[in-house]
Coordinates of C-alpha atoms in Angstrom, one line a residue:
Chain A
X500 CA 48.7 12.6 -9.5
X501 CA 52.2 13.6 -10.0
X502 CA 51.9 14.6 -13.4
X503 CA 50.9 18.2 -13.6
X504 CA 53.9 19.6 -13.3
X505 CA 54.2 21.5 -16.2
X506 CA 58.1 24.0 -15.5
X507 CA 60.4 22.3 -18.2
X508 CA 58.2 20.5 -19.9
X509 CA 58.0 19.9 -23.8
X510 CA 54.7 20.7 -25.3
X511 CA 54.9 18.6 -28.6
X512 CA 53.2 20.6 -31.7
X513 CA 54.6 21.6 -34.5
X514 CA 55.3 25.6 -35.1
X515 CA 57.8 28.1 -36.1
X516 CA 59.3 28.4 -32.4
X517 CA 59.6 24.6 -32.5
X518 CA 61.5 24.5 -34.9
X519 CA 64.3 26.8 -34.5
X520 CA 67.6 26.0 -34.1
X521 CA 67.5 26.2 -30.2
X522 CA 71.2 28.1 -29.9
X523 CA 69.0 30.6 -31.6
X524 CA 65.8 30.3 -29.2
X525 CA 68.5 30.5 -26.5
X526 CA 69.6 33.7 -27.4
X527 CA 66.2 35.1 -27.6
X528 CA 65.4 33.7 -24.2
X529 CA 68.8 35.7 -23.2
X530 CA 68.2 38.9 -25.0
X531 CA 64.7 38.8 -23.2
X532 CA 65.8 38.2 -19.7
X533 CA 68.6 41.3 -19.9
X534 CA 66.0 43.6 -21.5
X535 CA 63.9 42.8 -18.3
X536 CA 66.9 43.8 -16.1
X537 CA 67.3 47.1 -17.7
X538 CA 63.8 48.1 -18.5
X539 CA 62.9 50.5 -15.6
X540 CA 60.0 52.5 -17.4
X541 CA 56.6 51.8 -19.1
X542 CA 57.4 52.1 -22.7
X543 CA 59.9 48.9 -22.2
X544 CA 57.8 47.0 -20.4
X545 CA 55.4 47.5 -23.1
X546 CA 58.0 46.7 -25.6
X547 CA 59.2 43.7 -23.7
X548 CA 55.1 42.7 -23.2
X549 CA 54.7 43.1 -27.0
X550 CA 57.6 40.5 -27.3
X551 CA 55.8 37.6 -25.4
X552 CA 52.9 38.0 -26.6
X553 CA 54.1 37.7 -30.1
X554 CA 56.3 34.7 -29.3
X555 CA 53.6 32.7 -27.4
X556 CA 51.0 33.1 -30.3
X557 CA 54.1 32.4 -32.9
X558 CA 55.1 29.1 -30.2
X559 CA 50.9 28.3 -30.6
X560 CA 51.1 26.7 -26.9
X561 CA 47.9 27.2 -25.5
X562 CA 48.3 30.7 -23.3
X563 CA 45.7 28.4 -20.6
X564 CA 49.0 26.0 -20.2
X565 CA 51.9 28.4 -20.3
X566 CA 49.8 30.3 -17.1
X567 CA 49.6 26.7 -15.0
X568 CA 53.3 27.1 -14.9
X569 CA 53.1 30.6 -13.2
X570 CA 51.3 28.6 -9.8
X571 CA 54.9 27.4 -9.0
X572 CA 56.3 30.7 -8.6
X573 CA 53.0 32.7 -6.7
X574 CA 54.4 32.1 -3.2
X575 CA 58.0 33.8 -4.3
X576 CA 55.9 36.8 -5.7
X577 CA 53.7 37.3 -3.1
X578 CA 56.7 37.7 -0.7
X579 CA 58.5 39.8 -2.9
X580 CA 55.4 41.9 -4.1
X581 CA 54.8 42.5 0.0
X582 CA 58.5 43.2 0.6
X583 CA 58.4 45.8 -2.0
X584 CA 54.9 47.3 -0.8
X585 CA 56.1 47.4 2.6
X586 CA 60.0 48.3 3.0
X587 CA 60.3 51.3 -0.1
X588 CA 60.5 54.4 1.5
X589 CA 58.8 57.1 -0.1
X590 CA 55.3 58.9 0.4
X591 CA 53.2 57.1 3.3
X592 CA 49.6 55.7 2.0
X593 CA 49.4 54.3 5.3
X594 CA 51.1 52.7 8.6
X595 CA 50.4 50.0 10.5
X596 CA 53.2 49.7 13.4
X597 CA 56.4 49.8 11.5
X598 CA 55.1 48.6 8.5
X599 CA 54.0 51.5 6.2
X600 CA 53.1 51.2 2.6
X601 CA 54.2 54.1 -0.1
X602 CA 53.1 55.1 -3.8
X603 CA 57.1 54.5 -4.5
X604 CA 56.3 50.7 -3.1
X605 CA 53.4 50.2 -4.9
X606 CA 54.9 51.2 -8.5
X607 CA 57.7 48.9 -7.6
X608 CA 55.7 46.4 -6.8
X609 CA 53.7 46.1 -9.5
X610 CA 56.5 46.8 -12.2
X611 CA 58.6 43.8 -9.8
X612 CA 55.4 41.4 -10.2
X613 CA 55.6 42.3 -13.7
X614 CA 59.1 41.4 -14.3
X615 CA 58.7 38.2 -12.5
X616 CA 56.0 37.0 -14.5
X617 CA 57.3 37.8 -17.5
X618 CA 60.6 36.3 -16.6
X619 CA 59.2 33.3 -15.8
X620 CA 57.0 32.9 -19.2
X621 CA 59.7 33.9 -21.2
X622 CA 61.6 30.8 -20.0
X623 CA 58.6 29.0 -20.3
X624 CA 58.3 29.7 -23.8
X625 CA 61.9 28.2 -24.5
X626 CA 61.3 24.5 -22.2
X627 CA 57.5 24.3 -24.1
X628 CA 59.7 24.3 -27.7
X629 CA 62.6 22.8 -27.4
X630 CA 62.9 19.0 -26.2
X631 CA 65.7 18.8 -23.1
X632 CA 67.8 17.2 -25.5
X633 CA 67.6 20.1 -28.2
X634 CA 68.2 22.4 -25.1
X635 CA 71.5 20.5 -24.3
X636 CA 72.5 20.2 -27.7
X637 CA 72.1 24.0 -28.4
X638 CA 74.0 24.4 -25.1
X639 CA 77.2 22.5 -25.5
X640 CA 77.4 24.2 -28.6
X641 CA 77.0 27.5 -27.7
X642 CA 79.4 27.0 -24.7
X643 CA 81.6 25.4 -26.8
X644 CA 84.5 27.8 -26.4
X645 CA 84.7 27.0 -22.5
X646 CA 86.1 23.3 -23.5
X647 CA 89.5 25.7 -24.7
X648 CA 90.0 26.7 -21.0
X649 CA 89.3 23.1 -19.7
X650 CA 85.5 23.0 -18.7
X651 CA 84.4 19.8 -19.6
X652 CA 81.2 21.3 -22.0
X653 CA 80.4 17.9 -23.5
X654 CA 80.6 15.9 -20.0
X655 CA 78.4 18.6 -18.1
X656 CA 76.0 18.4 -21.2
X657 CA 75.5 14.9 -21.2
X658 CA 75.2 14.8 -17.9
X659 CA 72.4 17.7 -17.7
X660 CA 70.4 15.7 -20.7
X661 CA 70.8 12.3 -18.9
X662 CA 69.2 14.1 -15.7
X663 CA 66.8 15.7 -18.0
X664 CA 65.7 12.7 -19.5
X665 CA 65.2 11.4 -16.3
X666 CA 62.8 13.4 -14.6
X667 CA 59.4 12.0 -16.0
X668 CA 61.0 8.7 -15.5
X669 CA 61.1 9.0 -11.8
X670 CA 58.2 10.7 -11.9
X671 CA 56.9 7.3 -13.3
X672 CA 58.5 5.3 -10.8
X673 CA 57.1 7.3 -8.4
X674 CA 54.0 7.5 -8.9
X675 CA 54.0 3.5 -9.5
X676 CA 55.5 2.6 -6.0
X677 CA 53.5 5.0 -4.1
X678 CA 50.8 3.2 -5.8
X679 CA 51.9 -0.1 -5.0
X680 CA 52.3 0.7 -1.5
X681 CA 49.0 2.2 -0.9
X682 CA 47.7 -1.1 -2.4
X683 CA 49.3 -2.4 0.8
X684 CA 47.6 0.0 2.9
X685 CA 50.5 2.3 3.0
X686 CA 48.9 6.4 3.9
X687 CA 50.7 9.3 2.2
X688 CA 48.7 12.2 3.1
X689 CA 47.5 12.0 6.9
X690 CA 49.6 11.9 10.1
X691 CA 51.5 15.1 11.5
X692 CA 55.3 15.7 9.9
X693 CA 56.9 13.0 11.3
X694 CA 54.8 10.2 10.8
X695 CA 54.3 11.9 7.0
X696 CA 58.3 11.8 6.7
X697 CA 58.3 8.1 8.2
X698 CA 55.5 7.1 5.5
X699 CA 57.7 8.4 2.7
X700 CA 60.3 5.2 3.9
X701 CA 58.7 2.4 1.8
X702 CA 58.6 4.9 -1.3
X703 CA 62.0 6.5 -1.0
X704 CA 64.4 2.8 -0.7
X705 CA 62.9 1.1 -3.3
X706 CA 62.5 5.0 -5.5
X707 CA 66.7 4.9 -4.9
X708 CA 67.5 1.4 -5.6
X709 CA 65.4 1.7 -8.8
X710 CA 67.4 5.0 -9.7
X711 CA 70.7 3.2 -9.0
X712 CA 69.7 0.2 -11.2
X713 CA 68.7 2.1 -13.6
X714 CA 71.8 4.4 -14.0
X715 CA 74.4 1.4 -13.8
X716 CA 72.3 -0.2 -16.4
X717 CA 72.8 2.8 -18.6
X718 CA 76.0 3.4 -17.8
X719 CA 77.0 -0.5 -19.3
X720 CA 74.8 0.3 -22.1
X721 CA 76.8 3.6 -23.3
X722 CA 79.7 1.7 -22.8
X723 CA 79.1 -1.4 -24.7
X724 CA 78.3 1.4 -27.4
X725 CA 82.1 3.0 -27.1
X726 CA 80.7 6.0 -25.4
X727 CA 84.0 7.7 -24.2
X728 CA 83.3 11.2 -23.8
X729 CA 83.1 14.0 -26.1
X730 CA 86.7 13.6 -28.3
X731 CA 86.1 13.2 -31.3
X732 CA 82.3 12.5 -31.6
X733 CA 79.8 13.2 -34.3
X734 CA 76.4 14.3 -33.9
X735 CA 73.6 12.8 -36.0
X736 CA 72.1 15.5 -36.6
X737 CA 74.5 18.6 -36.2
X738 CA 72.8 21.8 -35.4
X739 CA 72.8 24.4 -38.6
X740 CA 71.0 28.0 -38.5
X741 CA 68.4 28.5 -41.3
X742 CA 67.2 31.4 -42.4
X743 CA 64.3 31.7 -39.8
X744 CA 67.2 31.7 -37.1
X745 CA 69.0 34.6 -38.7
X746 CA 65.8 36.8 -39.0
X747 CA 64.9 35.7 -35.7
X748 CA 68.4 36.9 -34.7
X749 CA 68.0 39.9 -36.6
X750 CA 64.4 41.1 -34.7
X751 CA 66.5 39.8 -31.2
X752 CA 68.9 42.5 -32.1
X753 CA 66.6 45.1 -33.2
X754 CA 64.8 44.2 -30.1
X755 CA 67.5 44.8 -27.7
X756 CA 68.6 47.9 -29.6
X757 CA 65.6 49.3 -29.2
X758 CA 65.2 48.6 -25.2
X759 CA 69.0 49.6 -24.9
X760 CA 68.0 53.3 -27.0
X761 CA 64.8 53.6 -24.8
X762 CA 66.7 53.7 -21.3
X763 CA 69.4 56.0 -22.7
X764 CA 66.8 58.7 -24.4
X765 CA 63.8 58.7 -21.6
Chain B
X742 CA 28.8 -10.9 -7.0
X743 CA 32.1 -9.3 -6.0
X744 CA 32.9 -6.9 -8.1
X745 CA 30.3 -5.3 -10.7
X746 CA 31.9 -2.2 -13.0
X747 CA 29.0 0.0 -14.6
X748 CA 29.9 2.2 -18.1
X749 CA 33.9 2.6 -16.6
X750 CA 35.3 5.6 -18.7
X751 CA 38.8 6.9 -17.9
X752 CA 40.8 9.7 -19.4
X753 CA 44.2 10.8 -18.7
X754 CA 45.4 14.4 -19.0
X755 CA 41.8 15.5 -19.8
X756 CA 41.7 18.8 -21.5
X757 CA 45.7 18.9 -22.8
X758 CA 46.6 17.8 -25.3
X759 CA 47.8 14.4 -23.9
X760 CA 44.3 13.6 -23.5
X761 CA 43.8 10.1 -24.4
X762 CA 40.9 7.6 -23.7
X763 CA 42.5 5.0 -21.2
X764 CA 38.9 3.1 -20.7
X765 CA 35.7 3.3 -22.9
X766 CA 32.4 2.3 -21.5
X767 CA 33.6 -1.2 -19.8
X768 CA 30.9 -2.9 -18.2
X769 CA 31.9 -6.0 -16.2
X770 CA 30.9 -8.4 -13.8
X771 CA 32.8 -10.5 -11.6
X772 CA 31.8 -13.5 -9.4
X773 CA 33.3 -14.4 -6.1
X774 CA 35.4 -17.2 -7.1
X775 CA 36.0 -16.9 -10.3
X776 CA 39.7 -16.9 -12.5
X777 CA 39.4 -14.4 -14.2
X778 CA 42.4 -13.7 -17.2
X779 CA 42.7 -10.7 -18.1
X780 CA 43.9 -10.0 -21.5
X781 CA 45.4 -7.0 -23.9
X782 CA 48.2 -5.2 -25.8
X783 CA 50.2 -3.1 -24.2
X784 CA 48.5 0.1 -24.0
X785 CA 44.8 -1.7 -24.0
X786 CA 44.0 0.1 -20.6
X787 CA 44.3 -3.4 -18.5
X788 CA 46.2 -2.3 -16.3
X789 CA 44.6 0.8 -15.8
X790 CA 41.5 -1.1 -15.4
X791 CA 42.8 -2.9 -12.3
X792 CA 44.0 -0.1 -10.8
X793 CA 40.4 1.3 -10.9
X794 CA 39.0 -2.0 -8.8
X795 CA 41.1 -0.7 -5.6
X796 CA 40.5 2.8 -5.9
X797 CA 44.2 3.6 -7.1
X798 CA 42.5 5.6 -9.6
X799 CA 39.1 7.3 -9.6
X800 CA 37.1 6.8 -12.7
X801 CA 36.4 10.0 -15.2
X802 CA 32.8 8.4 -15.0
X803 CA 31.0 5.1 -14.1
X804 CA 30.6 3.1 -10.9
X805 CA 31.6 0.0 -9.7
X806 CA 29.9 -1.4 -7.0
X807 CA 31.9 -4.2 -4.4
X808 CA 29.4 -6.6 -2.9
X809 CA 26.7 -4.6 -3.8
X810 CA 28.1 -1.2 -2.7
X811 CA 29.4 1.8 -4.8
X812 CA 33.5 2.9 -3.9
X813 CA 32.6 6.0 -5.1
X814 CA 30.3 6.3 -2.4
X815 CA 30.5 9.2 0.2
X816 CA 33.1 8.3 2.7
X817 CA 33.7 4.2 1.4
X818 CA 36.6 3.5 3.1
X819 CA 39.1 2.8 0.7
X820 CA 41.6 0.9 3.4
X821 CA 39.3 -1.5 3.7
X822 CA 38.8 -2.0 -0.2
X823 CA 42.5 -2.3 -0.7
X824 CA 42.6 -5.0 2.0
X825 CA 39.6 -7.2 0.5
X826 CA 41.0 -6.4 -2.9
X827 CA 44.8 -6.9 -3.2
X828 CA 46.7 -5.6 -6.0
X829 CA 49.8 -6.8 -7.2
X830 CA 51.5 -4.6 -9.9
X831 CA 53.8 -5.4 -12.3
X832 CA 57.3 -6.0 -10.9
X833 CA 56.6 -6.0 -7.8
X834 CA 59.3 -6.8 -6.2
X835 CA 60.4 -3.1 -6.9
X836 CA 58.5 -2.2 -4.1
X837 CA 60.3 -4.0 -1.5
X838 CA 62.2 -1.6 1.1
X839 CA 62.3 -3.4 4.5
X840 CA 65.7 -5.1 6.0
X841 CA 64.4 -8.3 5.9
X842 CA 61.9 -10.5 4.2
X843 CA 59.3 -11.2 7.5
X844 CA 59.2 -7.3 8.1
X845 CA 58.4 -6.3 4.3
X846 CA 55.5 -8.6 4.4
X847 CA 54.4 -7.6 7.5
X848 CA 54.0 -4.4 6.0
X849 CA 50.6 -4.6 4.3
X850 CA 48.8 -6.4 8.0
X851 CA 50.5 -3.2 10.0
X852 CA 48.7 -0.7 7.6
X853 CA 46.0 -2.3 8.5
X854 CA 46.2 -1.8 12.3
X855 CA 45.9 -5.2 13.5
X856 CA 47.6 -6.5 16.9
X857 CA 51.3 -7.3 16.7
X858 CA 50.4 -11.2 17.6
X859 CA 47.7 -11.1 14.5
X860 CA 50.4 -9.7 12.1
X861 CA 53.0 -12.3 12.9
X862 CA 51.1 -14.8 12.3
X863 CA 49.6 -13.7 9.0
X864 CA 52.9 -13.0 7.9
X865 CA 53.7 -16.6 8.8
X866 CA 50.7 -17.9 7.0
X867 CA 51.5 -15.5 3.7
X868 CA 54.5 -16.5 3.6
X869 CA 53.9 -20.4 3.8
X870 CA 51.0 -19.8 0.8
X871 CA 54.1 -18.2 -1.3
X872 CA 56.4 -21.5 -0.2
X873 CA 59.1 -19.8 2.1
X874 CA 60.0 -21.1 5.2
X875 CA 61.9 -19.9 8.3
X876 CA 65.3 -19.7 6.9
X877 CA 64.2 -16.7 4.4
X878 CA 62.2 -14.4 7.3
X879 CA 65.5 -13.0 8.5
X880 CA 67.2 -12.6 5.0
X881 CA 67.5 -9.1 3.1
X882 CA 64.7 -9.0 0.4
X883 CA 67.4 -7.5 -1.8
X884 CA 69.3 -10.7 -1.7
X885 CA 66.9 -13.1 -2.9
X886 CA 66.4 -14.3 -6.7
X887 CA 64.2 -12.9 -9.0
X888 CA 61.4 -15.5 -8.1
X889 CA 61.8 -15.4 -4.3
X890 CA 61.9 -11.6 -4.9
X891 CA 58.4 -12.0 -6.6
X892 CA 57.2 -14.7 -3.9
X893 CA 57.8 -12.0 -1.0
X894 CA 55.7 -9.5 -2.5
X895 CA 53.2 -11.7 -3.4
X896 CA 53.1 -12.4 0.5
X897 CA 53.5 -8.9 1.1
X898 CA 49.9 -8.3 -0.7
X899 CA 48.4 -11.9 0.3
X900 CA 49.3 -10.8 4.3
X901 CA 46.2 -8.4 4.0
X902 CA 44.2 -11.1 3.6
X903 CA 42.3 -10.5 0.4
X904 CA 39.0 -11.8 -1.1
X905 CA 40.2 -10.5 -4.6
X906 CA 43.7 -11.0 -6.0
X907 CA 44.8 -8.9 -9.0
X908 CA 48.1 -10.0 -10.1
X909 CA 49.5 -7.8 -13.1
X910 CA 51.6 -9.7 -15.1
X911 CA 53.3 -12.1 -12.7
X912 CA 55.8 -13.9 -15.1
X913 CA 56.8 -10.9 -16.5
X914 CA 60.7 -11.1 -16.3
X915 CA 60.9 -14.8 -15.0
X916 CA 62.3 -17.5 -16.9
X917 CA 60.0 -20.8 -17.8
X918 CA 60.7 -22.3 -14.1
X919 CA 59.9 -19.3 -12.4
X920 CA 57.0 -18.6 -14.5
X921 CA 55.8 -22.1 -13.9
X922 CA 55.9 -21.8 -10.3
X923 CA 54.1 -18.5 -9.7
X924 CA 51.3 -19.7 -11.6
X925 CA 51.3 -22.9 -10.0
X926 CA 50.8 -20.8 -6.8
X927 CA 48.4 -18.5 -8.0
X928 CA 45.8 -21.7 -8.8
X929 CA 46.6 -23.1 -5.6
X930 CA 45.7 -19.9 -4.0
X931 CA 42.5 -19.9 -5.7
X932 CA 42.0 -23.5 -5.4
X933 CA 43.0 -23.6 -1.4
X934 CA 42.3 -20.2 0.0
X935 CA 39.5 -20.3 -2.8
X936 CA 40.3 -16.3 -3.6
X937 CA 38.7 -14.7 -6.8
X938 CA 42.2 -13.9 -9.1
X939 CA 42.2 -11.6 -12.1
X940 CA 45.3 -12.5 -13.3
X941 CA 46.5 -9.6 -16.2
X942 CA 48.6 -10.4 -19.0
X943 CA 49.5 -10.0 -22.7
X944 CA 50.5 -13.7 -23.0
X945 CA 47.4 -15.9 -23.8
X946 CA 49.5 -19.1 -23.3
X947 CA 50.1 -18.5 -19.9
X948 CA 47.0 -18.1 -19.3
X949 CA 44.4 -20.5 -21.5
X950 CA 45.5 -23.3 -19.1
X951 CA 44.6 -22.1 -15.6
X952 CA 41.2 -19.5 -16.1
X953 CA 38.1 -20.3 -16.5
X954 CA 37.0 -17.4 -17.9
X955 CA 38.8 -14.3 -20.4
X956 CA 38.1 -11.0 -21.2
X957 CA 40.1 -9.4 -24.0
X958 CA 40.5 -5.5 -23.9
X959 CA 41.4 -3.9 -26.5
X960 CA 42.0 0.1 -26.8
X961 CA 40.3 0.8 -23.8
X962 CA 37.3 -1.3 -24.6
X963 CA 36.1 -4.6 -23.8
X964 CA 36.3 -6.7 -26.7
X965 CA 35.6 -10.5 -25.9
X966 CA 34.1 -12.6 -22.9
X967 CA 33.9 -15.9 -22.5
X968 CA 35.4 -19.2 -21.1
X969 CA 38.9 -19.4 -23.5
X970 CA 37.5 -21.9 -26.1
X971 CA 34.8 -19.0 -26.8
X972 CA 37.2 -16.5 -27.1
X973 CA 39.5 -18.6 -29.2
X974 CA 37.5 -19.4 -31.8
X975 CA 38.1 -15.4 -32.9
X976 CA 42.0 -16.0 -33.3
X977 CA 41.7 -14.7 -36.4
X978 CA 40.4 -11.1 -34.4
X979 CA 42.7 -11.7 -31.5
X980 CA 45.5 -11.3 -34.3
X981 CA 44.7 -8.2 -35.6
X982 CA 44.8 -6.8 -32.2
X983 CA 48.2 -8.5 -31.9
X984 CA 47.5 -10.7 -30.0
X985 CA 47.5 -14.3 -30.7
X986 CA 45.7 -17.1 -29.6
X987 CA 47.6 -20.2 -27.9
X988 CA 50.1 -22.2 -30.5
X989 CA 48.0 -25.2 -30.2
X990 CA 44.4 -23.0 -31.7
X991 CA 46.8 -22.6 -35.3
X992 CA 47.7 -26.9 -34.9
X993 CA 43.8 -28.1 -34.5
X994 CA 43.1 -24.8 -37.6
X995 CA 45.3 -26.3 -39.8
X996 CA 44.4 -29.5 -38.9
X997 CA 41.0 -29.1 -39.5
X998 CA 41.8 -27.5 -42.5
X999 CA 43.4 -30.8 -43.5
X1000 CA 40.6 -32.4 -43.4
X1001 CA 41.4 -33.8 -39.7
X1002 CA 38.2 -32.8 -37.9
X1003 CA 39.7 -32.3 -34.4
X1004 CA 37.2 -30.4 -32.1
X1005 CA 37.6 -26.9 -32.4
X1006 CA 37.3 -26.1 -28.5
X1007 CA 40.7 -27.4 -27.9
X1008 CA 42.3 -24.7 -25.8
X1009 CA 45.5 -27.0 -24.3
X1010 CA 47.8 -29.0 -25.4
X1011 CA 46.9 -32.1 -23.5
X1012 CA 43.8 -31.5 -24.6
X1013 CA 45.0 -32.0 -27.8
X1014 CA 46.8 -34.9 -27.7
X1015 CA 43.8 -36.4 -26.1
X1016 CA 41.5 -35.9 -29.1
X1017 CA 43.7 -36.8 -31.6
X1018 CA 44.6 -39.8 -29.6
X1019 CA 40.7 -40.5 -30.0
X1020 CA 40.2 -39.8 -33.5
X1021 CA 43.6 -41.9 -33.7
X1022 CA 41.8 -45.2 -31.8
X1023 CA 38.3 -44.7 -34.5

């Protein structure tokens, strides 16, 4: 029941996308997101468009389970998509009491749904090919340069792919106590708010003592392996660009070049 | 007839590509009173079977009928089902939460709406099945050993009253002693309180001495069913699953293949050391 959440997680096939070097999937994912920020015309959005459509069918995740990831952000759309329709001044459609929609609102709507959407898949695109700990890997690497002005990169990294990795595990654990305790009779879903919160009791203790156990047991077992923090380590397998990451770098930069000489010359 | 499972098919994640056959076509019948063992590999869809006789999980397709009437029924109550058939899962004392031990078990009764008199005292009763007395009501659950632990959620499940008890694994995690004992209790339960037990588990040792009757599953199908010298007699099968038959089935085998005709339906040791004692005396 609690496993169709789909934001953030790895589809496992094997493709081009997959196997980039995910500093350079990172940067793509980067370049994207600012030339959504500064397109402000069709032919960019177009442009943009073209670029996620290409990287899905080069990512071959089926489009059908990139869109089930969209559900979790319809409510912040519909809000902002009405707050745009409604509050743009410009040319009156029509007015309802203070409320009047324009042609100004409408454009910006729709181009703001659009931006949302694609934001949102673009992202998408990076969790569904890149494991968490790729992701983390490709991040304390490319934010390497912070550990010189005394961020901890390698602690915060860790500690981002340890929470990572234990999402689906709770998620697990979950799903197995709520079960055992509806074996016992226990009801989840009926009841008014506060006899739902009080239900949630007999799931929520034993969900945190689990989570507690669990992290002092892996705490001892990093440290009976000499974990001691980033000084000094070694990666198994160190990150290296290949030459699909610098042509993938390459059409990023053409990409962004492009978008960047489209909002200067129209 | 308690329980009777018609052509049970489940999938997980249907339509991803994490689809994967959890149950294929299992068609099973079990009697009121029977002990039942319940035998697989990991991943053999056992557990996921059990979870299908309390309506934890809905079936992708297939019935199963309890006493006579389909779960899947228009508005079948499935309180009541979890009541008559109790479900203990794996580890289960990770789903102890209360402040102390008489609460947690009173748990189950309370979901069940009885009067506060009526959940005392099957509380009380539960917990005397399970071999705790008086001085453990008022302790914290979270202080108790790994096998008291296990014994109050035993109670916690048996405090509903069951007619079927599914116990997943219980002597998973508990040393010899401990294992001894919760077995131990679960034949005097069915013994005593003459309840029907499935009692899940990977380990045919554990299990070859108490049942009367096994079923083997093996990816998602039901492979073998029979009373445990039946099922035995395929340890060569049972291997290749990974599973392996009691210690003492490879003794009277290579006995046998010694030339020392012990009966072949030896299924325990003491069993065993009877015959030979015979064939010893001829």
């Amino acid at each position: 029941m609690l496993r169709d959440i789909t934001l953030g997680q790895y589809y496992p096939i094997d493709s081009v996308l997959h196997r980039m070097d995910p500093r350079t999937k990172l940067f793509g994912t980067m370049a994207y997101i600012v030339s959504l920020f500064i397109a402000d015309s069709l032919p960019v959005y177009a442009a943009a468009a073209l670029f996620l459509v290409i990287a899905i069918r080069m990512s071959k995740v089926p489009v059908k389970f990139m869109v089930r990831g969209l559900k979790s952000i319809v409510i912040l759309l519909l809000i902002s998509v009405s707050f745009n329709l409604f509050l743009t001044p410009g040319t009156t459609i029509f007015k309802i009491g203070f409320l009047q929609m324009t042609w100004e609102g409408v454009e910006f709507a729709a181009l703001m749904a659009v931006r949302l959407i694609f934001l949102v898949l673009g992202s998408t695109i990076l969790t569904l090919t890149t494991t968490p700990n790729q992701l983390t890997d490709g991040l304390e690497k490319s934010l390497g340069f912070l550990g010189k002005v005394g961020v901890p990169v390698h602690e915060v990294s860790m500690m981002m792919s340890i929470a990572l990795r234990f999402i689906p595990i709770l998620i697990e654990e979950t799903d197995k106590i709520m079960k055992a305790q509806m074996a016992r009779g226990a009801d989840f879903e009926t009841g008014n708010l506060i006899q739902k919160a009080k239900a949630m009791v007999p799931l929520l203790v034993p969900l945190f003592i689990s989570a507690f156990r669990r992290a002092t047991d892996l705490a001892m077992a990093m440290e009976a392996r000499c974990y001691r923090g980033g000084d000094g380590r070694t990666k198994m397998k160190p990150l290296r660009y290949e030459n699909r990451d610098r042509v993938a770098y390459a059409v990023c930069f053409v990409y962004l070049a492009a978008v960047i000489g489209m909002k200067i010359i129209l | 007839m308690a329980i009777e499972i018609k052509n049970l098919n489940h999938i997980y994640g249907q339509d991803t590509i994490f689809q994967q056959y959890a149950l294929k076509n299992v068609n099973l019948t079990i009697e009121d009173g029977e002990f039942i063992g319940l035998i697989g590999h990991t991943g053999s869809g056992k557990s996921t079977l059990t979870q299908h006789l309390n309506g934890l999980l809905k079936a992708t397709d297939g019935d199963i009928l309890y006493n006579g009437e389909s779960i899947y029924r228009e508005g079948y109550s499935m309180k009541t089902l979890r009541s008559k058939v109790g479900l203990v899962f794996q580890y289960p004392e990770h789903q102890l939460f209360e402040v102390d031990v008489f609460s947690d078990v009173c748990f189950g009764p309370k979901n069940l709406g009885l009067s506060q008199d009526e959940i005392e005292t099957r509380a009380k009763e539960a917990l005397d099945l399970v071999g705790l007395d008086e001085s453990f009501y008022k302790q914290s659950p979270f202080e108790l050993s790994g096998g008291q632990k296990r014994r109050v959620a035993i109670a916690g499940v048996l405090a509903m009253k069951p007619e079927v008890l599914i116990l997943d694994e219980p002597t998973a995690g508990l040393d010899p002693k401990g294992r001894d004992d919760i077995l131990g209790l679960v034949e005097k339960l069915h013994k005593e309180q003459n309840i029907t037990i499935i009692l899940v588990s990977h380990s045919m040792e554990d299990v070859a001495k108490y049942v009367s009757r096994l079923v083997v599953m093996n990816q998602g199908e039901k492979v073998f069913d029979g009373t445990p010298k039946d099922v035995f007699r395929h340890y060569k099968e049972l291997e290749a699953m990974g599973l392996a038959a009691p210690q003492i089935t490879y003794v009277v085998h290579a006995l046998r293949a010694r030339g020392i005709m012990i009966s072949e339906d030896v299924t325990t040791v003491e069993e065993a050391r009877d015959e030979i004692l015979k064939l010893w005396r001829k």
